[in-house]
Coordinates of C-alpha atoms in Angstrom, one line a residue:
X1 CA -72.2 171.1 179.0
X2 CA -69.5 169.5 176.9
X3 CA -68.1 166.2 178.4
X4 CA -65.2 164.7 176.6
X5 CA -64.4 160.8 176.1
X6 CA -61.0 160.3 175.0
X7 CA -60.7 158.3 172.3
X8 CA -58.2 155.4 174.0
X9 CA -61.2 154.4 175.9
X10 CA -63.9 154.0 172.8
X11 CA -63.3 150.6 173.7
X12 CA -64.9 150.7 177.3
X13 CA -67.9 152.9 176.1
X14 CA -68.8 149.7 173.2
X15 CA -68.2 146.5 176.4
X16 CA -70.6 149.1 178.3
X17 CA -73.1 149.9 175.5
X18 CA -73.2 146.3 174.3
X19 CA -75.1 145.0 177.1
X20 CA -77.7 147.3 177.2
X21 CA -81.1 144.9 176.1
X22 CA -82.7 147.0 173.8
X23 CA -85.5 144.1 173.7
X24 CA -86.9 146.3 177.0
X25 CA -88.7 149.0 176.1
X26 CA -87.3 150.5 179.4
X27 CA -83.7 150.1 178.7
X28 CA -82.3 153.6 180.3
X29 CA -78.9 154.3 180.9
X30 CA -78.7 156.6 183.6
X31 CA -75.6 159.4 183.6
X32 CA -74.1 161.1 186.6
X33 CA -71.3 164.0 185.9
X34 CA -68.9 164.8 188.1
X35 CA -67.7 167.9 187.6
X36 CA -64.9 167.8 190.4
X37 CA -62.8 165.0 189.5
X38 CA -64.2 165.2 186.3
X39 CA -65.9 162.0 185.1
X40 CA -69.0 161.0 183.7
X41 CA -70.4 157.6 184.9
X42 CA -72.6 155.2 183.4
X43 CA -75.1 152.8 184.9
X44 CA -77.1 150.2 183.0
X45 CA -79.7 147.7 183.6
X46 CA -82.3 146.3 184.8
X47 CA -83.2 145.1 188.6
X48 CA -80.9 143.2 189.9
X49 CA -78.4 142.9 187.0
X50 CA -76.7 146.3 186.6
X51 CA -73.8 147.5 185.2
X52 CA -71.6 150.9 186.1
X53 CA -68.2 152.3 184.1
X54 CA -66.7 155.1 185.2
X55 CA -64.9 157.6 182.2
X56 CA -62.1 160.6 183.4
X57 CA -63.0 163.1 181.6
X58 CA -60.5 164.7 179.4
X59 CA -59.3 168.6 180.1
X60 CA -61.1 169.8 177.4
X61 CA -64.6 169.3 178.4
X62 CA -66.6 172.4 179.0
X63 CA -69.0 174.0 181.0
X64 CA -69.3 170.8 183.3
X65 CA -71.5 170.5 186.4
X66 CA -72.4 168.0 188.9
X67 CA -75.9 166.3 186.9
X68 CA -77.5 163.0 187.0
X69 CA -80.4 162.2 184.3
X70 CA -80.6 159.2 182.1
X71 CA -80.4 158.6 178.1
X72 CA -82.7 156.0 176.0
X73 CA -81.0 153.0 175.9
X74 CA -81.4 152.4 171.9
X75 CA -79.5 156.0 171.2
X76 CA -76.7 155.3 174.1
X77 CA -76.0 151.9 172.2
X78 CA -75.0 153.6 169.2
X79 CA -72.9 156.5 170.5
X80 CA -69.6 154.8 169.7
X81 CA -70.4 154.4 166.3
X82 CA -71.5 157.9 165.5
X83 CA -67.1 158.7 166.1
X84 CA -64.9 157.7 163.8
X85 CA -62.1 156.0 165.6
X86 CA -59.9 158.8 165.3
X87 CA -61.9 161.2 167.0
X88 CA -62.6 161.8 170.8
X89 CA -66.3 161.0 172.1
X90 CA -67.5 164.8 172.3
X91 CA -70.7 164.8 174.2
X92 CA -73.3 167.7 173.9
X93 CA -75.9 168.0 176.9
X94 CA -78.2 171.0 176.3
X95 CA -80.8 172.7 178.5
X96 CA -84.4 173.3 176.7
X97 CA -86.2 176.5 178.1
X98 CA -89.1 173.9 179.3
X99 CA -85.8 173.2 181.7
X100 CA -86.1 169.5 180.2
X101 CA -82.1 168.2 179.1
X102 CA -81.5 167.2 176.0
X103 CA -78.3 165.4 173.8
X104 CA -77.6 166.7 170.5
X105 CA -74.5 165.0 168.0
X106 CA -73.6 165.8 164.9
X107 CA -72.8 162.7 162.8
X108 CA -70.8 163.1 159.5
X109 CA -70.8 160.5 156.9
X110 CA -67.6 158.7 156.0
X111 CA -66.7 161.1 153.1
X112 CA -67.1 164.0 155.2
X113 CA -69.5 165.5 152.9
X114 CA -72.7 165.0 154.7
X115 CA -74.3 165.4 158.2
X116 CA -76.8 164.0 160.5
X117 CA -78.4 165.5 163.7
X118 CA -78.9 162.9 166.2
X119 CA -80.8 164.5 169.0
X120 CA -82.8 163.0 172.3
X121 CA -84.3 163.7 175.5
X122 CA -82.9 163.1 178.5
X123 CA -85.2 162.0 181.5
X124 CA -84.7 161.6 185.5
X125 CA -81.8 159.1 186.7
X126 CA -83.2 155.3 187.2
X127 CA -83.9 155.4 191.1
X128 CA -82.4 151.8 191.1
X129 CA -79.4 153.2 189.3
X130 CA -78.7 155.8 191.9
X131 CA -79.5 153.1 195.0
X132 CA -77.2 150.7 193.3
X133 CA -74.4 153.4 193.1
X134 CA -75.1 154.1 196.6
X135 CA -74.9 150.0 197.7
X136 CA -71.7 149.4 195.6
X137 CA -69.9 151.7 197.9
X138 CA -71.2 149.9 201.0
X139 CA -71.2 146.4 199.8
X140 CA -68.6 144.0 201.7
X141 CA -66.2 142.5 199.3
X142 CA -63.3 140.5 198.9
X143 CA -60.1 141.9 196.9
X144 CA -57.9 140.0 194.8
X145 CA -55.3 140.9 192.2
X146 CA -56.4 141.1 188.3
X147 CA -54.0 138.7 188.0
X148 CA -55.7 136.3 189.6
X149 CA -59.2 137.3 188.1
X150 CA -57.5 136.8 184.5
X151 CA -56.5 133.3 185.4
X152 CA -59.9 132.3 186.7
X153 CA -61.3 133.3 183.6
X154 CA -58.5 131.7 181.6
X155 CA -59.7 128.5 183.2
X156 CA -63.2 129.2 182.8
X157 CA -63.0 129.4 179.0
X158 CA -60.6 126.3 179.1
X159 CA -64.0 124.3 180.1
X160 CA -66.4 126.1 177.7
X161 CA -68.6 125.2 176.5
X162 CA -70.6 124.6 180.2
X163 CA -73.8 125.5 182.0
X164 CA -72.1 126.6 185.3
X165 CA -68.7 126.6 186.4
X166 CA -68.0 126.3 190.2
X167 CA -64.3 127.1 191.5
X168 CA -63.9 125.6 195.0
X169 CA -61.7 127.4 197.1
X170 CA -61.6 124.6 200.2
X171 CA -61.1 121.6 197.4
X172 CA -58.9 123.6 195.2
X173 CA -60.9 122.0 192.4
X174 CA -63.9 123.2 190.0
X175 CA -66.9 121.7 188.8
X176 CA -68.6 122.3 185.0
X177 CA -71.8 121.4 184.6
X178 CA -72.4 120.7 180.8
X179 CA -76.2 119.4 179.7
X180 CA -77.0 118.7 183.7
X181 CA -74.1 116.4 184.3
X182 CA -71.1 118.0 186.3
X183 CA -67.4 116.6 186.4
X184 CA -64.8 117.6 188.6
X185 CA -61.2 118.8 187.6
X186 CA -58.6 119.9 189.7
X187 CA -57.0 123.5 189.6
X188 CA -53.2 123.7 189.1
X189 CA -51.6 124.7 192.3
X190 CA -50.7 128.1 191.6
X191 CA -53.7 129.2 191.5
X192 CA -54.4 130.4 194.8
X193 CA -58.6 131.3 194.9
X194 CA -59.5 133.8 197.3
X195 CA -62.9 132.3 197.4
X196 CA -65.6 130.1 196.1
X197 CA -67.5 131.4 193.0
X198 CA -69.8 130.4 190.3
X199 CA -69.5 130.9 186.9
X200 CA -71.5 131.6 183.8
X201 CA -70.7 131.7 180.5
X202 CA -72.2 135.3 180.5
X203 CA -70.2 136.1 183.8
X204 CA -66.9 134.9 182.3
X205 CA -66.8 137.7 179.3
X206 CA -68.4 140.3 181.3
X207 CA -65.5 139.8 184.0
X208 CA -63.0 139.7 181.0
X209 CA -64.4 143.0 179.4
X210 CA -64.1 144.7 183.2
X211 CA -60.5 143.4 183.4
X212 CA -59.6 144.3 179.6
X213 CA -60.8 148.0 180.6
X214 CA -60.2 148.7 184.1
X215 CA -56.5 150.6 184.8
X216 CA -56.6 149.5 188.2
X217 CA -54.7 146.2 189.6
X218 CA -57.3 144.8 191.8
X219 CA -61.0 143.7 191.4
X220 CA -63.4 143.7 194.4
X221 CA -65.5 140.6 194.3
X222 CA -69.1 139.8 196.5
X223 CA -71.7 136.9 196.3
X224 CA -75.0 137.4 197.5
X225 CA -76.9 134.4 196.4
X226 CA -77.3 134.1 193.4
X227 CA -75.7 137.4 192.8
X228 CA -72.1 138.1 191.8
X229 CA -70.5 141.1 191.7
X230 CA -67.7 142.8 190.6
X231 CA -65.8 145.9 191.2
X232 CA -63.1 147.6 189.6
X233 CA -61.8 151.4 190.4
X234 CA -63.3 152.4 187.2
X235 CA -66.9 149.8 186.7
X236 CA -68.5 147.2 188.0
X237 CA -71.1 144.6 187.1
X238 CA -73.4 142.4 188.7
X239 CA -74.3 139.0 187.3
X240 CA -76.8 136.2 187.5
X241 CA -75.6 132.8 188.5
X242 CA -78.7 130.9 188.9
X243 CA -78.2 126.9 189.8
X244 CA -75.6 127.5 192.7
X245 CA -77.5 125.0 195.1
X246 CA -78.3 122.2 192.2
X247 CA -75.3 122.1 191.2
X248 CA -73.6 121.6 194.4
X249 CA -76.4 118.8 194.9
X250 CA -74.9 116.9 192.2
X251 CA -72.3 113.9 192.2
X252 CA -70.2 113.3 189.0
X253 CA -70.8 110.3 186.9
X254 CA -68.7 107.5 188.2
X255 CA -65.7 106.6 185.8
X256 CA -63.3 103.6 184.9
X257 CA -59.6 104.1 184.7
X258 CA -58.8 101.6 181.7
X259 CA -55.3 102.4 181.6
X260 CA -52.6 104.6 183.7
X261 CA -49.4 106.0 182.8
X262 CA -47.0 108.6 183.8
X263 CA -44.8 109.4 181.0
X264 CA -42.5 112.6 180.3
X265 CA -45.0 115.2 179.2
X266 CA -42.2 117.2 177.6
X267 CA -41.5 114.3 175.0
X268 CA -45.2 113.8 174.3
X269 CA -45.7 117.4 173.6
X270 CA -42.7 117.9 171.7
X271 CA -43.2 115.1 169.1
X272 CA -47.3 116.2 168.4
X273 CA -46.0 119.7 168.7
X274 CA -43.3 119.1 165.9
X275 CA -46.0 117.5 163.6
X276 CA -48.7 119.8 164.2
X277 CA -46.8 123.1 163.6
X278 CA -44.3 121.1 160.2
X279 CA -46.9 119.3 158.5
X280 CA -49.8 120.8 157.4
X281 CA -51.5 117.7 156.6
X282 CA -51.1 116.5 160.4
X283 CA -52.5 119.7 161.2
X284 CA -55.4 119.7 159.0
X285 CA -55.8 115.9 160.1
X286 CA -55.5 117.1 163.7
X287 CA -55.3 113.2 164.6
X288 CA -52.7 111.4 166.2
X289 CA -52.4 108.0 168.5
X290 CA -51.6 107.0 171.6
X291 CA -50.2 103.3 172.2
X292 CA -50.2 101.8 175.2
X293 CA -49.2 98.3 176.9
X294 CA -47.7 97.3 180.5
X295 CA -44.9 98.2 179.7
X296 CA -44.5 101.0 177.5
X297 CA -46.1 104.4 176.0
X298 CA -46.0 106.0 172.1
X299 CA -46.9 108.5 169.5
X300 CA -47.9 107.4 166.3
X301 CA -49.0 110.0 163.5
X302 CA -50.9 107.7 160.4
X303 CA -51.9 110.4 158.1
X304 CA -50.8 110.1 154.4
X305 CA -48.1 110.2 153.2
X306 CA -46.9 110.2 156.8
X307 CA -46.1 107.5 159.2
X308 CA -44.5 108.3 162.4
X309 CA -44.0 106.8 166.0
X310 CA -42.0 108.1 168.8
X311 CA -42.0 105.9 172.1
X312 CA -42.0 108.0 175.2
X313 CA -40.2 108.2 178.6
X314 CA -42.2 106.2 181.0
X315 CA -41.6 105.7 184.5
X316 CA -45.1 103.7 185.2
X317 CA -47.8 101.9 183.4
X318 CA -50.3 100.3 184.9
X319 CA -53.6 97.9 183.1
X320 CA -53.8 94.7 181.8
X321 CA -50.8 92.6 181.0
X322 CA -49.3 92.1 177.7
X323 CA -52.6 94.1 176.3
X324 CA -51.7 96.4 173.8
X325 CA -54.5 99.4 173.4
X326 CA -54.6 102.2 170.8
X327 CA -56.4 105.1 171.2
X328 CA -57.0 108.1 168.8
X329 CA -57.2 111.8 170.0
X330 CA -56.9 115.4 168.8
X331 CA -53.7 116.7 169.1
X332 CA -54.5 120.3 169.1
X333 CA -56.7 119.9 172.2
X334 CA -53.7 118.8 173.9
X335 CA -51.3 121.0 173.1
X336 CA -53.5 123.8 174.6
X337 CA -52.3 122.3 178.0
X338 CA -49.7 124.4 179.3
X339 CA -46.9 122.6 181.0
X340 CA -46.4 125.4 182.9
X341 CA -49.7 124.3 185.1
X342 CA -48.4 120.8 185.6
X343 CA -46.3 119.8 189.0
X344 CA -44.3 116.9 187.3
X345 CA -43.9 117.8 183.8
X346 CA -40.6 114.9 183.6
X347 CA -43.4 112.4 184.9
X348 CA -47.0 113.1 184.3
X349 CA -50.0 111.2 184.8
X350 CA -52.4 110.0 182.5
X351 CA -55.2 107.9 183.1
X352 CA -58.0 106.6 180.1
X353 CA -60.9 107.4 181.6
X354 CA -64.3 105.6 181.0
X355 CA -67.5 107.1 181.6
X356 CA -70.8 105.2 182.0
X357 CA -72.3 106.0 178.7
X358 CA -69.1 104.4 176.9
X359 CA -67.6 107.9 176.2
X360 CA -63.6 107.7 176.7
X361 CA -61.5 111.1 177.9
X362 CA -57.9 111.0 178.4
X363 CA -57.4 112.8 182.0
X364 CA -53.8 115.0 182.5
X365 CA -53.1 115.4 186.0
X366 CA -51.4 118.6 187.6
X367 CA -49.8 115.8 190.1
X368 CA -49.8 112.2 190.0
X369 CA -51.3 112.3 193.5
X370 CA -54.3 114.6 192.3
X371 CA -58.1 112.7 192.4
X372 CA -58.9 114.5 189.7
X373 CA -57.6 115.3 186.6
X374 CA -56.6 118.6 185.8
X375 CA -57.5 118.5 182.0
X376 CA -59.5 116.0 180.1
X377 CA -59.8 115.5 176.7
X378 CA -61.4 113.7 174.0
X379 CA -60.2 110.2 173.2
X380 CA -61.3 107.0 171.4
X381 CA -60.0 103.4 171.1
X382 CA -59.2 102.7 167.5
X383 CA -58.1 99.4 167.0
X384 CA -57.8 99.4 162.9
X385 CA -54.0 100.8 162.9
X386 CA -52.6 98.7 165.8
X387 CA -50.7 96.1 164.1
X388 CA -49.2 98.6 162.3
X389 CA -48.3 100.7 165.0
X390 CA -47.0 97.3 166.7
X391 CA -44.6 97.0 163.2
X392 CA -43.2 100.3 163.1
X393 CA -42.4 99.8 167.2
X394 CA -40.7 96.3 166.5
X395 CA -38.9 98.2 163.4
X396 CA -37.6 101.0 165.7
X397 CA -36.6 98.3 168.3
X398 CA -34.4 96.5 165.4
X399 CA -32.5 99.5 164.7
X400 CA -32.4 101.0 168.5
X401 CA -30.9 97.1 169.2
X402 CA -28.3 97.1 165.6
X403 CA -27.2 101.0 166.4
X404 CA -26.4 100.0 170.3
X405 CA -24.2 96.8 168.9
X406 CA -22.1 99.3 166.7
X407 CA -21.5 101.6 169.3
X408 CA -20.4 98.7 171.7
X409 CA -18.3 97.3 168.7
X410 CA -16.5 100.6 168.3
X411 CA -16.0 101.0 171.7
X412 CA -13.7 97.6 171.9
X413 CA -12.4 98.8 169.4
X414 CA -11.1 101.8 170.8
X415 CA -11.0 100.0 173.7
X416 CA -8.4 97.4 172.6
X417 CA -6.0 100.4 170.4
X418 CA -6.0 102.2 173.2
X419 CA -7.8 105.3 172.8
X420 CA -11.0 104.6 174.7
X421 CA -10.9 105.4 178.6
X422 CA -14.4 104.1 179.3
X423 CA -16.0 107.4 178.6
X424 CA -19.4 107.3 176.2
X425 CA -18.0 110.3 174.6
X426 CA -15.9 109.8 172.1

């Protein structure tokens, strides 16, 4: 019996293979042949946390017929290294007289001169490998589009690194818990959950690798505790997400908005964008301020030889009067937020955010009505480069104030000859 991989999907078998825990000394990986449809389907680990991927065969396979018996887990591991990537993943199953089953593969070395036989005994299927092929077909589940899978974990990764990750369905928000404390964030609007699930780090790539190598457009999803589950046409995988009922227990830390402004998040990207991606030294740097007061918002970049400020569109500010605050941040961690998430990109909301151990975040809203923010990130009050951020501004002002009387004095000019009609362009 001569069951045939194609090579396109080598990169299924390693996401299946790699999770096998060879630290067991029971690590089977059970194998079930169709011969019918043909595919071959693989089942791995341990009670509760199991994993299936189903492989179409290709054409060629041989002598196929409907089989189930399992492979040690330490030899199945290694299988998609013993092809080269250019060949298919020819399988061997062989009968012994003793009517035991047996794999045999012939390995050849990179310079084709030498070879290796890699040969093991096969044993009965798991029994909780066949039940849990049996319960995956019965299991009640909810479907949602891969699309939507691959933005949850998009926004799972956003918030690594975390303990637990809880997207709320009802709240349209999502929890992480990072070292026992949790904060809440809220969930851009067009992301429509079809229901409440926890996340692990763990979870997260294991959903990503089934949605990297499933051909199918929709994912099944069930909770049973503290149980997750998913299910593709072609795999599934069940995952452990201990710490559900803890961690909907927990309150966040209570906060201190220091400062609130909504300002055109267009301009403020554009400006740390520009210096990021032309300067190498801002980018190496990867600092940048933010200046605030009651009545305005701006960029500064202080990073030698550079010195740069750009005010930007505000259309509110909100703090303490006539006190001027400067605060440094990453700029890279901020243009990882995608405008494209954001409700009011022309007027978005940021708040300084205190917590109670002193740390300072700088919260973006999705809305400017939101209760929580929809990214936070890192930010600290630096003080050490605000009177010269307060120069440059006063400079700019100067020039913004002598360029405006030109333009009127040009105007009257034109004005007075004639040949201005009380148009700006001319």
């Amino acid at each position: 019996m001569k069951p045939t991989i194609p090579k396109e999907k080598k990169q299924r078998l390693k996401n299946t293979t790699k999770n096998i825990d060879t630290r067991y000394s029971d690590s089977p990986v059970s194998v079930f042949i169709d011969k019918k449809e043909p595919s071959l389907t693989l089942v791995t680990g341990q009670k509760p946390l199991f994993a299936q991927c189903k492989f179409i065969l290709d054409k060629r396979s041989t002598n196929l017929k409907d089989k189930q018996f399992s492979i040690d887990g330490s030899y199945t591991k290694q299988l998609p290294d013993y092809f080269a990537s250019e060949q298919d993943i020819e399988l061997n199953f062989q009968d012994s007289s003793a009517g035991s089953t047996f794999i045999e593969l012939i390995q050849f070395a990179p310079n084709g001169e030498q070879a290796t036989l890699r040969r093991c005994e096969c044993s009965n299927a798991i029994k909780e490998h066949i039940t849990y092929l049996e319960n995956n077909n019965k299991l009640p589940t909810t479907t949602v589009s891969k699309s939507v899978i691959e933005r949850i974990i998009y926004e799972s990764t956003e918030h690594m690194p975390f303990e637990l990750c809880e997207m709320n369905q009802e709240q349209q928000s999502i929890r992480v818990q990072r070292d026992g404390k949790v904060e809440d964030k809220h969930l851009p609007n067009d992301i429509k959950l079809p229901i409440s699930m926890v996340m692990t780090p763990e979870t997260t790539q294991q959903l990503s690798d089934l949605c990297d190598n499933t051909d199918g457009d929709e994912i099944e999803i069930a909770q049973q505790g503290d149980l997750l589950t998913f299910k593709a046409d072609d795999g599934a995988v069940t995952c452990f997400v201990g710490g559900i009922n803890e961690l909907r227990a927990k309150s966040p830390e209570k906060t201190q908005t220091l400062r609130h402004v909504e300002l055109s998040f267009y301009e403020f990207k554009a400006e740390l964008g520009h210096c990021v991606k032309e300067y190498n030294g801002i980018k190496q740097a990867n600092n940048a301020l933010l200046y605030l007061d009651d009545k305005k918002a701006a960029i500064a970049v202080l990073t030698p030889p550079y010195e740069f400020v750009r005010p930007i569109s505000t259309s509110k500010v909100s703090g303490k009067k006539n006190k001027y605050s400067l605060y440094r941040f990453p700029p890279k961690d901020l243009l990882d937020i995608k405008i494209k998430d954001l409700n009011g990109a022309n007027s978005t909301r940021l708040d300084i955010i205190k917590y109670p151990n002193g740390e300072l975040k700088l919260g973006v809203y999705s809305s400017s009505k939101d209760k929580l923010p929809y990214r936070s990130i890192p930010i600290e009050n630096d003080e050490s480069q605000l009177s010269k951020v307060l120069v440059m501004l006063e400079s700019l002002e100067k020039i913004e104030v002598t360029s405006q009387h030109k333009k009127q004095e040009v105007q009257e000019d034109l004005f007075a000859s004639g040949m201005y009609d009380g148009d700006d362009e001319y």
